[in-house]
PDB file of C-alpha atoms in Angstrom:
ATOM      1  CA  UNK Z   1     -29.072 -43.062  29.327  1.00 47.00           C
ATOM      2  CA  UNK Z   2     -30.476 -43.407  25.951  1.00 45.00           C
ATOM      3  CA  UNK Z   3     -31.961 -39.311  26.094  1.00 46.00           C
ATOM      4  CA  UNK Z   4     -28.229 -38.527  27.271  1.00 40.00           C
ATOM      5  CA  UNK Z   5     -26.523 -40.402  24.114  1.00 41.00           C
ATOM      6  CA  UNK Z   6     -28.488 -38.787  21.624  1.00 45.00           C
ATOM      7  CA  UNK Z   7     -27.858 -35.510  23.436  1.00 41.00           C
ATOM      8  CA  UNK Z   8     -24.022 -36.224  23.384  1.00 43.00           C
ATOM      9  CA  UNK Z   9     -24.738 -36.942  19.634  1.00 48.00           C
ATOM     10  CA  UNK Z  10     -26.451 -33.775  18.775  1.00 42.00           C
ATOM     11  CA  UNK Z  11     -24.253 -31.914  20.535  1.00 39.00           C
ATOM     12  CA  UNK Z  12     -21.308 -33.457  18.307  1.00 47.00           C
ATOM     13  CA  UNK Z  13     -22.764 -33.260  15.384  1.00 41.00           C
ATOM     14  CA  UNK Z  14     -24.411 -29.265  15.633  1.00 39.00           C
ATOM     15  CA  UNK Z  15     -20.027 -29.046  16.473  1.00 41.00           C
ATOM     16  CA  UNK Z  16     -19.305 -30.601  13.104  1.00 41.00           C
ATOM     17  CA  UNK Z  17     -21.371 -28.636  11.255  1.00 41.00           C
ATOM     18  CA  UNK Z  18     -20.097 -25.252  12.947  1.00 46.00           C
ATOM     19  CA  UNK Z  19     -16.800 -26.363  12.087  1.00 47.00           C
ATOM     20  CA  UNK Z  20     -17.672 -27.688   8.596  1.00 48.00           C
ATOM     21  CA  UNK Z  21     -18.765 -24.185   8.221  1.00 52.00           C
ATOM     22  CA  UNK Z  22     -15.993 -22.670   9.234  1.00 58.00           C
ATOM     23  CA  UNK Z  23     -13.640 -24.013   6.889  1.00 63.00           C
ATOM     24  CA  UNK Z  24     -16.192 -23.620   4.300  1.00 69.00           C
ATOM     25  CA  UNK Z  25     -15.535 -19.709   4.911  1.00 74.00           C
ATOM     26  CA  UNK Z  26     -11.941 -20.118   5.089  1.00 82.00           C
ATOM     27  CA  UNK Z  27     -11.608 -21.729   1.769  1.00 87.00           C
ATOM     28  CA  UNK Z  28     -14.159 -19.484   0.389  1.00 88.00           C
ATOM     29  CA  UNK Z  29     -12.244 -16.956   1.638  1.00 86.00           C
ATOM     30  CA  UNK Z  30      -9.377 -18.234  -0.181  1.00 89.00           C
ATOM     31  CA  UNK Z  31     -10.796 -18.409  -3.269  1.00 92.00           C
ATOM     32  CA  UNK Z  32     -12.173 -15.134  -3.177  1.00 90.00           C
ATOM     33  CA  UNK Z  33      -9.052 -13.355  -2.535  1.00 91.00           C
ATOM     34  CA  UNK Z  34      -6.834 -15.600  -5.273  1.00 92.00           C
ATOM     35  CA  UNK Z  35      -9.896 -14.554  -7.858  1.00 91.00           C
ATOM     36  CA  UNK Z  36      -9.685 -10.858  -7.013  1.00 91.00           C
ATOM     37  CA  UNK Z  37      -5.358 -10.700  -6.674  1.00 90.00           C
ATOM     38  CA  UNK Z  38      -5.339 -12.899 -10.004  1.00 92.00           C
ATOM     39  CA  UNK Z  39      -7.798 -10.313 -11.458  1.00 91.00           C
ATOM     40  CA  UNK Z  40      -5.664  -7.168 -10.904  1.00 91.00           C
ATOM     41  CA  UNK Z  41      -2.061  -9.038 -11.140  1.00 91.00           C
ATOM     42  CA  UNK Z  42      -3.411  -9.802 -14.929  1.00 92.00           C
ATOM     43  CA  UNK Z  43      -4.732  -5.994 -15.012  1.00 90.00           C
ATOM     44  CA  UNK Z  44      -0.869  -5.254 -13.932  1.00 89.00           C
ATOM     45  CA  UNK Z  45       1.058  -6.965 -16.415  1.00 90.00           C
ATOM     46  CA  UNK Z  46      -0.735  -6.004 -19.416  1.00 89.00           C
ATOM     47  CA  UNK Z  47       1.338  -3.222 -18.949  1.00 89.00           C
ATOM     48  CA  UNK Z  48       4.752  -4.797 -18.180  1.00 90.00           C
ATOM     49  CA  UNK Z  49       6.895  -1.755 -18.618  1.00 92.00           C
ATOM     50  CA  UNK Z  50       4.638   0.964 -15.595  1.00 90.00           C
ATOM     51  CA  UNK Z  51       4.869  -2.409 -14.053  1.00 90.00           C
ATOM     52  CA  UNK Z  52       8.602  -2.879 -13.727  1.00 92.00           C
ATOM     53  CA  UNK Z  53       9.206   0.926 -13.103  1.00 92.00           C
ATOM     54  CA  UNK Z  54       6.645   1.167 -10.247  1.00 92.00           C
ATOM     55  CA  UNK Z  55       8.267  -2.482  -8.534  1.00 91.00           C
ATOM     56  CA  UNK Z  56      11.293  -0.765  -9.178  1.00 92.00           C
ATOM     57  CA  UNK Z  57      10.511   2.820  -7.507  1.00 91.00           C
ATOM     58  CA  UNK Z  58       8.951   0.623  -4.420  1.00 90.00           C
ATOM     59  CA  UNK Z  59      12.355  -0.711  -4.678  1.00 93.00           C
ATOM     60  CA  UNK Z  60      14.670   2.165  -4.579  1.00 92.00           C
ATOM     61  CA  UNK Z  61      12.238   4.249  -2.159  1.00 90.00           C
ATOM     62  CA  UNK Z  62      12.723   0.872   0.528  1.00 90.00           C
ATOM     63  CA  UNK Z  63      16.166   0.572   0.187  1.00 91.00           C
ATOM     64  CA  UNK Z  64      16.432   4.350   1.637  1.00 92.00           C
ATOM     65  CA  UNK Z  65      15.985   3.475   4.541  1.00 90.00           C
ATOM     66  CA  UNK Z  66      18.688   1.141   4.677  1.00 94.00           C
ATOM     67  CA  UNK Z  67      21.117   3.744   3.212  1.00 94.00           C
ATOM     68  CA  UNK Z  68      20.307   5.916   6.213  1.00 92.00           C
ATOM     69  CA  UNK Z  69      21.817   2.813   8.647  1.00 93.00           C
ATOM     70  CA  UNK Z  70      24.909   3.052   5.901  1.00 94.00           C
ATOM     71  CA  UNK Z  71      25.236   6.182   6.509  1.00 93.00           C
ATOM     72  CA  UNK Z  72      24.980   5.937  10.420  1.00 93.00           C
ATOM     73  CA  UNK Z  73      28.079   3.393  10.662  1.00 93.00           C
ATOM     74  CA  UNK Z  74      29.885   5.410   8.559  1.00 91.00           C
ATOM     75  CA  UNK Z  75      30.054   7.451  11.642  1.00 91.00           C
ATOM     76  CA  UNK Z  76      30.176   4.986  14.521  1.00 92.00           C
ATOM     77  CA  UNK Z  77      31.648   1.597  14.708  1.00 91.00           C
ATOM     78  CA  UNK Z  78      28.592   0.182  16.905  1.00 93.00           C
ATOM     79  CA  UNK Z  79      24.677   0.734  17.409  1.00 93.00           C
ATOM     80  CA  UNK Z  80      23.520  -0.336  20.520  1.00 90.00           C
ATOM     81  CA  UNK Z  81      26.400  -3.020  20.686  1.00 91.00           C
ATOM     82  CA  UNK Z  82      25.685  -4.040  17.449  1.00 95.00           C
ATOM     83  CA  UNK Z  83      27.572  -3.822  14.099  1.00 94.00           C
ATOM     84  CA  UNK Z  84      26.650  -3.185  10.865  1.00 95.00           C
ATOM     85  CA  UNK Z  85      26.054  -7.269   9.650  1.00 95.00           C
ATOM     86  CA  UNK Z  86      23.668  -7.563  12.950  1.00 96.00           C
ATOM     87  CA  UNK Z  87      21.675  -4.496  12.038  1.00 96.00           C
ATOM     88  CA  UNK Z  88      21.581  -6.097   8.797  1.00 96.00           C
ATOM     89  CA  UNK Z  89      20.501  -8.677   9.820  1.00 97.00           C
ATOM     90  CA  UNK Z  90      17.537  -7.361  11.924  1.00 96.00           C
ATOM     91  CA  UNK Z  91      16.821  -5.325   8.929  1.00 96.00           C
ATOM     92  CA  UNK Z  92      16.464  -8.438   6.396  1.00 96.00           C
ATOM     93  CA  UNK Z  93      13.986 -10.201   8.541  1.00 96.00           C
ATOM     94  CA  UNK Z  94      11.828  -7.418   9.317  1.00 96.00           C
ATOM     95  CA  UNK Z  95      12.163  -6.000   5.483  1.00 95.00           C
ATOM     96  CA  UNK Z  96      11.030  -9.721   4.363  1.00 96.00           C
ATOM     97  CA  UNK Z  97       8.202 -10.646   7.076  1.00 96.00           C
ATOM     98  CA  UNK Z  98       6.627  -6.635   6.531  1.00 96.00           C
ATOM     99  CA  UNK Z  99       6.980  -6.760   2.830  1.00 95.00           C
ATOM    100  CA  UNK Z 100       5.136 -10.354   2.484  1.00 96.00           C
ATOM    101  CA  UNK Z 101       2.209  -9.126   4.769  1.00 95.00           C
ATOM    102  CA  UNK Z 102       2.236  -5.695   2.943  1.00 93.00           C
ATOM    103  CA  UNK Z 103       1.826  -7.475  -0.654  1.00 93.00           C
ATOM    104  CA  UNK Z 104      -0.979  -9.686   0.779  1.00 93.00           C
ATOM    105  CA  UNK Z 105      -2.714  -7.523   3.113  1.00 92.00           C
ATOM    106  CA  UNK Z 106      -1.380  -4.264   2.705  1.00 87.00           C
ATOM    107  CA  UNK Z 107      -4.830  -3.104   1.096  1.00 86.00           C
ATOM    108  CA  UNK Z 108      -6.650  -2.753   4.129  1.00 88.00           C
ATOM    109  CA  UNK Z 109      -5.016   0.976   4.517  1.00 83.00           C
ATOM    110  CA  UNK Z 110      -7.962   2.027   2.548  1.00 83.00           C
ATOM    111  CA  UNK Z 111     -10.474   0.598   4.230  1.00 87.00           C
ATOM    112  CA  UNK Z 112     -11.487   4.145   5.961  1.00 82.00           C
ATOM    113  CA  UNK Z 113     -12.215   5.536   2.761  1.00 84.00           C
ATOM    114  CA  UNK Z 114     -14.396   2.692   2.053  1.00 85.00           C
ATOM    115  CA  UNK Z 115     -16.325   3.601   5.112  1.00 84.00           C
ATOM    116  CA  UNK Z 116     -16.705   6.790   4.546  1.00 82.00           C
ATOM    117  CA  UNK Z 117     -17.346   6.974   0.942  1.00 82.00           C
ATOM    118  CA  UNK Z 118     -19.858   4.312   1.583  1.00 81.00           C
ATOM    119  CA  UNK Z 119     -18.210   1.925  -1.127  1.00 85.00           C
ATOM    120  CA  UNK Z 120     -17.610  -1.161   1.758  1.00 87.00           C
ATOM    121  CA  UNK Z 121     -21.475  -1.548   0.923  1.00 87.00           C
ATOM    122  CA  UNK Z 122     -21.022  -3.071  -2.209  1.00 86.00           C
ATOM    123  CA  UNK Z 123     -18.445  -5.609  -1.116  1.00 88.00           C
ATOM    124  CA  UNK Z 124     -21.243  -6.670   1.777  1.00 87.00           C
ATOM    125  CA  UNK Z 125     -23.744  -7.860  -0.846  1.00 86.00           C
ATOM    126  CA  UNK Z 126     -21.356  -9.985  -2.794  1.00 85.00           C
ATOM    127  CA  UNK Z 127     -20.953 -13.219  -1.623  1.00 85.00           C
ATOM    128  CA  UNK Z 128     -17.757 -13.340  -0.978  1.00 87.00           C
ATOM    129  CA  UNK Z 129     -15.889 -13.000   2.572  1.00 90.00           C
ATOM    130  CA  UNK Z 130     -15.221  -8.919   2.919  1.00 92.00           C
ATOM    131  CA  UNK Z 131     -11.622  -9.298   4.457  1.00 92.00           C
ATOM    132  CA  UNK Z 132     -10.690 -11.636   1.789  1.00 92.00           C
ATOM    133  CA  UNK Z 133     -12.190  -8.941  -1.202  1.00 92.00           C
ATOM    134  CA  UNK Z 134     -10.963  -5.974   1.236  1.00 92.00           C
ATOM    135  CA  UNK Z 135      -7.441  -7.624   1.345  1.00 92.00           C
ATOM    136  CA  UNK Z 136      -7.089  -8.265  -2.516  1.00 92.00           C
ATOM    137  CA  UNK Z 137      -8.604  -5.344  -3.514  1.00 88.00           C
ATOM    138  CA  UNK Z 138      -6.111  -3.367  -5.924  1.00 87.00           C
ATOM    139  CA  UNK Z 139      -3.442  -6.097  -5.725  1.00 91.00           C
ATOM    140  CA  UNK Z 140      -0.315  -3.950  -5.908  1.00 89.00           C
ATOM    141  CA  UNK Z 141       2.131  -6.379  -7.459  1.00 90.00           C
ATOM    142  CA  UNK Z 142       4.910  -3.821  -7.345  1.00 90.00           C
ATOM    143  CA  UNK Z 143       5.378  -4.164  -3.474  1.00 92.00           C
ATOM    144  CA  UNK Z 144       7.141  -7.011  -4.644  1.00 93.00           C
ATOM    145  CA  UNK Z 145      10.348  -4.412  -5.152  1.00 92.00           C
ATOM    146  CA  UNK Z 146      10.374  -4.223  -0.807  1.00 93.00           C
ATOM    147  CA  UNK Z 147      10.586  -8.298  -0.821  1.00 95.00           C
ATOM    148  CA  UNK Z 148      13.151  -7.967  -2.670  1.00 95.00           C
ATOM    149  CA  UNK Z 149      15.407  -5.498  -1.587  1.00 95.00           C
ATOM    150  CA  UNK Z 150      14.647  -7.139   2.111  1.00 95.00           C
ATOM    151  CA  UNK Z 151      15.830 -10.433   0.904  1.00 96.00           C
ATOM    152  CA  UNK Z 152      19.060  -8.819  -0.535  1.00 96.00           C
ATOM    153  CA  UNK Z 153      19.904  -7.111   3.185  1.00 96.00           C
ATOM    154  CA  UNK Z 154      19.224 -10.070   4.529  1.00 96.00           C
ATOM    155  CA  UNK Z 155      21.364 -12.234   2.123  1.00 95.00           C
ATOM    156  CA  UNK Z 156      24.323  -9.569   2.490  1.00 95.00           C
ATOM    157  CA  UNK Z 157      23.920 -10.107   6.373  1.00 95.00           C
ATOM    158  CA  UNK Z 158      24.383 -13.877   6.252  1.00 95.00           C
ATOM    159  CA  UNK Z 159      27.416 -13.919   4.434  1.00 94.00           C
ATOM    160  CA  UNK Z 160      29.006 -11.418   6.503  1.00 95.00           C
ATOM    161  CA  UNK Z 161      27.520 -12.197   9.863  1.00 94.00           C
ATOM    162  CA  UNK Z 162      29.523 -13.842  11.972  1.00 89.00           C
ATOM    163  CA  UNK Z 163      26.906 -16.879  13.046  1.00 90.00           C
ATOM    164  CA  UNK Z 164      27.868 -20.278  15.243  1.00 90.00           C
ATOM    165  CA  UNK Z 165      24.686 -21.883  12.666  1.00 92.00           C
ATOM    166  CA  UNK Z 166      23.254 -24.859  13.910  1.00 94.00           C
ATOM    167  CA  UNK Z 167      20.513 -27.157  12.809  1.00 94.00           C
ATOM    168  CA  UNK Z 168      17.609 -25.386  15.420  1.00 94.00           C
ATOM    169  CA  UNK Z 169      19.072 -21.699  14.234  1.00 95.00           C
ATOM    170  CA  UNK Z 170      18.828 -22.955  10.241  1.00 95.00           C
ATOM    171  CA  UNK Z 171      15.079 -23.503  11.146  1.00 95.00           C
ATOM    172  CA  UNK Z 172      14.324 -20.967  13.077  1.00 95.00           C
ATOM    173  CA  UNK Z 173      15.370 -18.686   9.865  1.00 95.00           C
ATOM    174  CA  UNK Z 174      12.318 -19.402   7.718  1.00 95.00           C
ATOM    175  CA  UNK Z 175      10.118 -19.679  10.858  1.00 96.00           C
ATOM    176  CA  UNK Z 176      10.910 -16.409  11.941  1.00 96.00           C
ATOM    177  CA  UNK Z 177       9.862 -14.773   8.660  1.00 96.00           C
ATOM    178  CA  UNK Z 178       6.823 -16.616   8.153  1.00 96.00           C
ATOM    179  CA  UNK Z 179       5.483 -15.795  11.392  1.00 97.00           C
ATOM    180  CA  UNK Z 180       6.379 -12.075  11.229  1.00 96.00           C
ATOM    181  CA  UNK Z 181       4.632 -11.524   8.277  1.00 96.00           C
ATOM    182  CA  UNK Z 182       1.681 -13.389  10.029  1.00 96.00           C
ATOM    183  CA  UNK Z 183       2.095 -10.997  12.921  1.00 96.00           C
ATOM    184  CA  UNK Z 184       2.344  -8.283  10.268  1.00 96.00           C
ATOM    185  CA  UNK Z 185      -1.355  -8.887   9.123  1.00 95.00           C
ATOM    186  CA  UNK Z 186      -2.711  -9.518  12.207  1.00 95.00           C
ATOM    187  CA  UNK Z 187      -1.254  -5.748  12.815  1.00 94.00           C
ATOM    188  CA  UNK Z 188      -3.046  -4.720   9.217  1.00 93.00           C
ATOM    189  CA  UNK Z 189      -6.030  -6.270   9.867  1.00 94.00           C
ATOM    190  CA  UNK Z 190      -6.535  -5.081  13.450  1.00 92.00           C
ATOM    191  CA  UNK Z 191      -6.034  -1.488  11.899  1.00 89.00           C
ATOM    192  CA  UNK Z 192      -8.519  -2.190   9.555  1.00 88.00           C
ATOM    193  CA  UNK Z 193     -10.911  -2.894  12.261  1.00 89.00           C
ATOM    194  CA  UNK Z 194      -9.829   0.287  14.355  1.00 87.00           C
ATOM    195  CA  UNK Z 195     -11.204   1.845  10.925  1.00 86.00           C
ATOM    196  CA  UNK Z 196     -14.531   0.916  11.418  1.00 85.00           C
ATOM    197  CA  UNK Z 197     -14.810   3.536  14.556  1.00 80.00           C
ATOM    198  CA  UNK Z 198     -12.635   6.052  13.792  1.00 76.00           C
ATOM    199  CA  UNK Z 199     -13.110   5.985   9.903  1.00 66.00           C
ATOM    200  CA  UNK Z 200     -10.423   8.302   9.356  1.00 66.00           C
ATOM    201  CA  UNK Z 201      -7.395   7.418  11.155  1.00 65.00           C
ATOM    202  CA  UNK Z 202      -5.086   6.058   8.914  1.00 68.00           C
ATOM    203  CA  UNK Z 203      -2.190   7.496   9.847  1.00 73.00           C
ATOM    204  CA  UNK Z 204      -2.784   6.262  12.987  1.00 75.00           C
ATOM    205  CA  UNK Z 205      -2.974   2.690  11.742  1.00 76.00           C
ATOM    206  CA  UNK Z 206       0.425   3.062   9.703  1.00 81.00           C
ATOM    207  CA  UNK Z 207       1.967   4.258  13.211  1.00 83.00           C
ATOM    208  CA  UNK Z 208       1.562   0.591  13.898  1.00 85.00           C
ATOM    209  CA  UNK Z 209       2.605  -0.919  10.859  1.00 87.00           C
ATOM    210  CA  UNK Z 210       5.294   0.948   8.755  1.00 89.00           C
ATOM    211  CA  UNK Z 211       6.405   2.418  12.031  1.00 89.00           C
ATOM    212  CA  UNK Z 212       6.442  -0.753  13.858  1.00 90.00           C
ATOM    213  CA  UNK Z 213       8.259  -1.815  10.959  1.00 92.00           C
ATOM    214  CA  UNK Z 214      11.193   0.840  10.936  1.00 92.00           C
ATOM    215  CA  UNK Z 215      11.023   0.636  14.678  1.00 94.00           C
ATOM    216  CA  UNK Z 216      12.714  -3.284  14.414  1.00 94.00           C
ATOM    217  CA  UNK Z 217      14.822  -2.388  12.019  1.00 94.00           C
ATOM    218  CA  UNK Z 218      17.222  -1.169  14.711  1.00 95.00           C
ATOM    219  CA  UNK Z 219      18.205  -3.267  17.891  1.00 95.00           C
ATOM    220  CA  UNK Z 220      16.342  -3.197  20.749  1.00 95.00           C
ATOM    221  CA  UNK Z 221      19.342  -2.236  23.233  1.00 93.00           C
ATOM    222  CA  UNK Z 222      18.829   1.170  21.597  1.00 94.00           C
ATOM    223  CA  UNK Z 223      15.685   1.482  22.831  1.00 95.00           C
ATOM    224  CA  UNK Z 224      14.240   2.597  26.898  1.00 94.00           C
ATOM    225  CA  UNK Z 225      13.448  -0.532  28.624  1.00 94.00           C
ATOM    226  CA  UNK Z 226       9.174   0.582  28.626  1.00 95.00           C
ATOM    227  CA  UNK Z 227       9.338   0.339  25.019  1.00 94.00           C
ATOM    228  CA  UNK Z 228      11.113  -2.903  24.417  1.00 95.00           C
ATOM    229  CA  UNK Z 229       8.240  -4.016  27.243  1.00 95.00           C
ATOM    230  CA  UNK Z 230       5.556  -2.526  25.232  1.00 94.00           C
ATOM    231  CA  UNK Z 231       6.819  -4.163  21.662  1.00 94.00           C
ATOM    232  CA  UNK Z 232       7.109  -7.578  22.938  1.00 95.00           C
ATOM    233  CA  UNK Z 233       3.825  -8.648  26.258  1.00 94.00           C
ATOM    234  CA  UNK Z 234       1.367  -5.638  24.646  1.00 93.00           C
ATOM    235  CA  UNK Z 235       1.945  -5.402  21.065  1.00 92.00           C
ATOM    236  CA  UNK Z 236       4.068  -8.490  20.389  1.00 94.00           C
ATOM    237  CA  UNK Z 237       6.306  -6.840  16.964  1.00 95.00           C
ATOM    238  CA  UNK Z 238       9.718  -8.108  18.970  1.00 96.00           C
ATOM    239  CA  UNK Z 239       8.837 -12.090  17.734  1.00 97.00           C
ATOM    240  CA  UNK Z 240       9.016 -10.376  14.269  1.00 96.00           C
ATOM    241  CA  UNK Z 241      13.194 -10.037  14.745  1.00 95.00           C
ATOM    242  CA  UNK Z 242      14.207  -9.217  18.006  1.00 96.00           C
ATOM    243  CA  UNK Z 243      13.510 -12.079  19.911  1.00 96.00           C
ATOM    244  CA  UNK Z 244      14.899 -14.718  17.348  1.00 96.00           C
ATOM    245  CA  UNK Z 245      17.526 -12.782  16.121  1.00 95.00           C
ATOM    246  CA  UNK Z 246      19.322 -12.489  19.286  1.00 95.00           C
ATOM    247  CA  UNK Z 247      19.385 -16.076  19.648  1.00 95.00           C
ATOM    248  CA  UNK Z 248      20.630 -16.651  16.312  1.00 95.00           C
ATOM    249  CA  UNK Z 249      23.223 -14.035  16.907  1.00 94.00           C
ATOM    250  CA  UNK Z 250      24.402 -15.639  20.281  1.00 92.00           C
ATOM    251  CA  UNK Z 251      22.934 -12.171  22.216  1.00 92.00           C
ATOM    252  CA  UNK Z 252      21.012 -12.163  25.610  1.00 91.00           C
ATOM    253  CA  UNK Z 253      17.542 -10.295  25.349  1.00 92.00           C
ATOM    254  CA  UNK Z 254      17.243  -7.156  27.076  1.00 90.00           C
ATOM    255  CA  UNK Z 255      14.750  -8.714  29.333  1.00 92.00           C
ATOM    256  CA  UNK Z 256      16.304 -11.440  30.486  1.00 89.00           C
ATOM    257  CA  UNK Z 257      13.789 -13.685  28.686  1.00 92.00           C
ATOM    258  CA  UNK Z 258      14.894 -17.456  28.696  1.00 91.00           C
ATOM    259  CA  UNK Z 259      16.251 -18.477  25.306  1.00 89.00           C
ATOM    260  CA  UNK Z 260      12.901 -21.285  24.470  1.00 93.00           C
ATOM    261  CA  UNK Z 261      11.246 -17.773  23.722  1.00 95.00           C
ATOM    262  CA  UNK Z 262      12.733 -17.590  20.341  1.00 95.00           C
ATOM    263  CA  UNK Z 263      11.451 -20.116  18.976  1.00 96.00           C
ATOM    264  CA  UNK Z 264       7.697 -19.161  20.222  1.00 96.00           C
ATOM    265  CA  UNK Z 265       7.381 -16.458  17.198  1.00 96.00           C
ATOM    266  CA  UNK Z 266       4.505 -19.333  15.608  1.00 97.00           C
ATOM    267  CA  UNK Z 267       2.684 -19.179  19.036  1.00 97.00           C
ATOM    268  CA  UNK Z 268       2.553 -15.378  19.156  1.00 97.00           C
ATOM    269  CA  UNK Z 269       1.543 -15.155  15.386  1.00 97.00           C
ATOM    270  CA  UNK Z 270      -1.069 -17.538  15.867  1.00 97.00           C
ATOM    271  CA  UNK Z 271      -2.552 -15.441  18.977  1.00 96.00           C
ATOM    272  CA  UNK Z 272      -2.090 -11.775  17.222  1.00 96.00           C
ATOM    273  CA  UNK Z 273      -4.247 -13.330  13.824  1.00 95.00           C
ATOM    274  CA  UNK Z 274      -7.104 -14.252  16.250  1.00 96.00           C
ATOM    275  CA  UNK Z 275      -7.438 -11.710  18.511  1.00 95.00           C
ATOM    276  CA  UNK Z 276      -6.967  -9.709  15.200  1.00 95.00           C
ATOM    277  CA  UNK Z 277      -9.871 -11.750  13.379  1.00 94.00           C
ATOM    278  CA  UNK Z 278     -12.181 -11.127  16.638  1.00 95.00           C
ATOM    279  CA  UNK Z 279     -11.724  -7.369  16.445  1.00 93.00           C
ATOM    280  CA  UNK Z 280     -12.141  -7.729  12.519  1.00 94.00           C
ATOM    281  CA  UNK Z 281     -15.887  -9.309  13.152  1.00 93.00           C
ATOM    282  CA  UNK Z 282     -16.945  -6.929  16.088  1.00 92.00           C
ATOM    283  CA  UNK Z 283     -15.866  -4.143  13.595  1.00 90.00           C
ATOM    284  CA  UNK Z 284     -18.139  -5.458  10.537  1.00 90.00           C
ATOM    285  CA  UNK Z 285     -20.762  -5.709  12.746  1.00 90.00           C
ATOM    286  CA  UNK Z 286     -20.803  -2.605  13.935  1.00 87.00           C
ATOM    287  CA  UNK Z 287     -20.567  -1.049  10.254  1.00 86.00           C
ATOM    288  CA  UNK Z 288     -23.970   0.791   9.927  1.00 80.00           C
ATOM    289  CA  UNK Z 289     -23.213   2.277   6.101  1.00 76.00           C
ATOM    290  CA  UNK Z 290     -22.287   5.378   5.452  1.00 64.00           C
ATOM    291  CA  UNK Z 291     -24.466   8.512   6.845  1.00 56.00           C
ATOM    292  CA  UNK Z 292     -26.297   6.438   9.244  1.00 49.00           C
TER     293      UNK Z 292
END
């Protein structure tokens, strides 16, 4: 009995350590990235003026896209059974939830060039976590200007939506974004591991991102059936907007899902970041440097 305590106990402690460890990493990681994004948001605003003109341009080139659903309704009364506030408001929360994940993550679009160029080998021999230095690297303040203009839609929808608000739709709000733009860079950071094996596939990667982006930007009843499948059991981007939008705006779900679903976007974002941080370590350790 004694031999099977101190087994137990070994057992429990080799646990602690691995998990001691782990957070060690995660807070190193941390650190690392707030060190690196501090580093190049200083770099930014020593020049305050390129600064405000670039957030700006990110701005005006974002807010395109929401002149083309402007222009749309001038034209029609309804898209997909929904009006213009609705759209709006699916176009808010996915502009917000995309353009936080995109200004903390959207660096990893240039991790192919790293691999091919050979450069990702001098981020492996610092010690620092590579995602974290990968993810910081070239900290583009100005993506700020799509924040912004997503949080404007999305403040023009709620004042003319038409909303029955209640206290579990007020919280779902917040929740919603927060775990979209955790979905968001589980979606950057998977790509980022694709880039490890194909190296040169960018575009590919942005298919997933910006397009998965512009895709929920427009209601899902406008959409075949396969698709709205595909974006919410395979590639989960509907708990981004669709799924708790519709029960904020009082509208059944083109599946037929119950309504407890909406309020799983957490749950989803949760399982995206570690199947996403799985295919992120396979990835680094298949890296073999550049040539080999």
């Amino acid at each position: 009995m004694a031999e099977v305590a101190e087994a137990a106990e070994a057992a429990e402690a080799a646990e602690a350590a691995r998990t001691g460890v782990r957070r060690g990493r995660v807070v190193e990681g941390v650190r690392a990235y707030g060190l690196i994004a501090g580093m190049w948001i200083r770099s930014t605003m020593a020049y305050r003026t390129s600064f405000a003109l670039t957030a700006f341009g990110n701005f005006a080139m974002t807010a395109l896209d929401f002149v083309a659903i402007l222009l749309m309704f001038s034209r029609v009364d309804a898209l997909g059974g929904y009006s213009l506030p609705e759209v709006a408001f699916l176009y808010g929360l996915s502009g917000v939830s995309f353009g936080l994940a995109d200004l903390a993550i959207g660096s990893m679009e240039r991790l192919g060039r790293r691999v091919r160029d050979g450069t990702l080998d001098t981020l492996l021999v610092r010690p620092a976590p590579v995602l974290a230095q990968v993810a910081a690297d070239r900290f583009a303040l100005r993506r700020l200007g799509r924040v912004v203009q997503g949080l404007l839609v999305l403040g023009y929808a709620l004042v003319v939506v038409d909303i029955d608000w209640t206290a579990a739709k007020v919280l779902l709000l917040p929740v919603a974004l927060i775990s979209g733009a955790g979905i968001f860079c589980a979606v950057f950071v998977a790509a980022g591991a694709f880039q490890f094996a194909a190296q040169d596939a960018s575009e590919v990667a942005n298919a997933f991102t910006y397009g998965g982006t512009t895709m929920l930007q427009y209601p899902p009843t406008v959409f075949a059936l396969d698709l709205v499948r595909g974006a919410t059991f395979v590639l989960p981007l509907a708990f981004v907007n669709w799924l708790p939008a519709s029960y904020v705006l009082g509208r059944p779900y083109p599946l037929d899902l119950p309504g407890w679903v909406a309020f799983t976007p957490p749950l989803a974002a949760a399982a995206c970041c570690a199947l996403a941080g799985l295919a992120w370590r396979a990835g680094l350790r298949s890296y073999r440097s550049t040539g080999s």
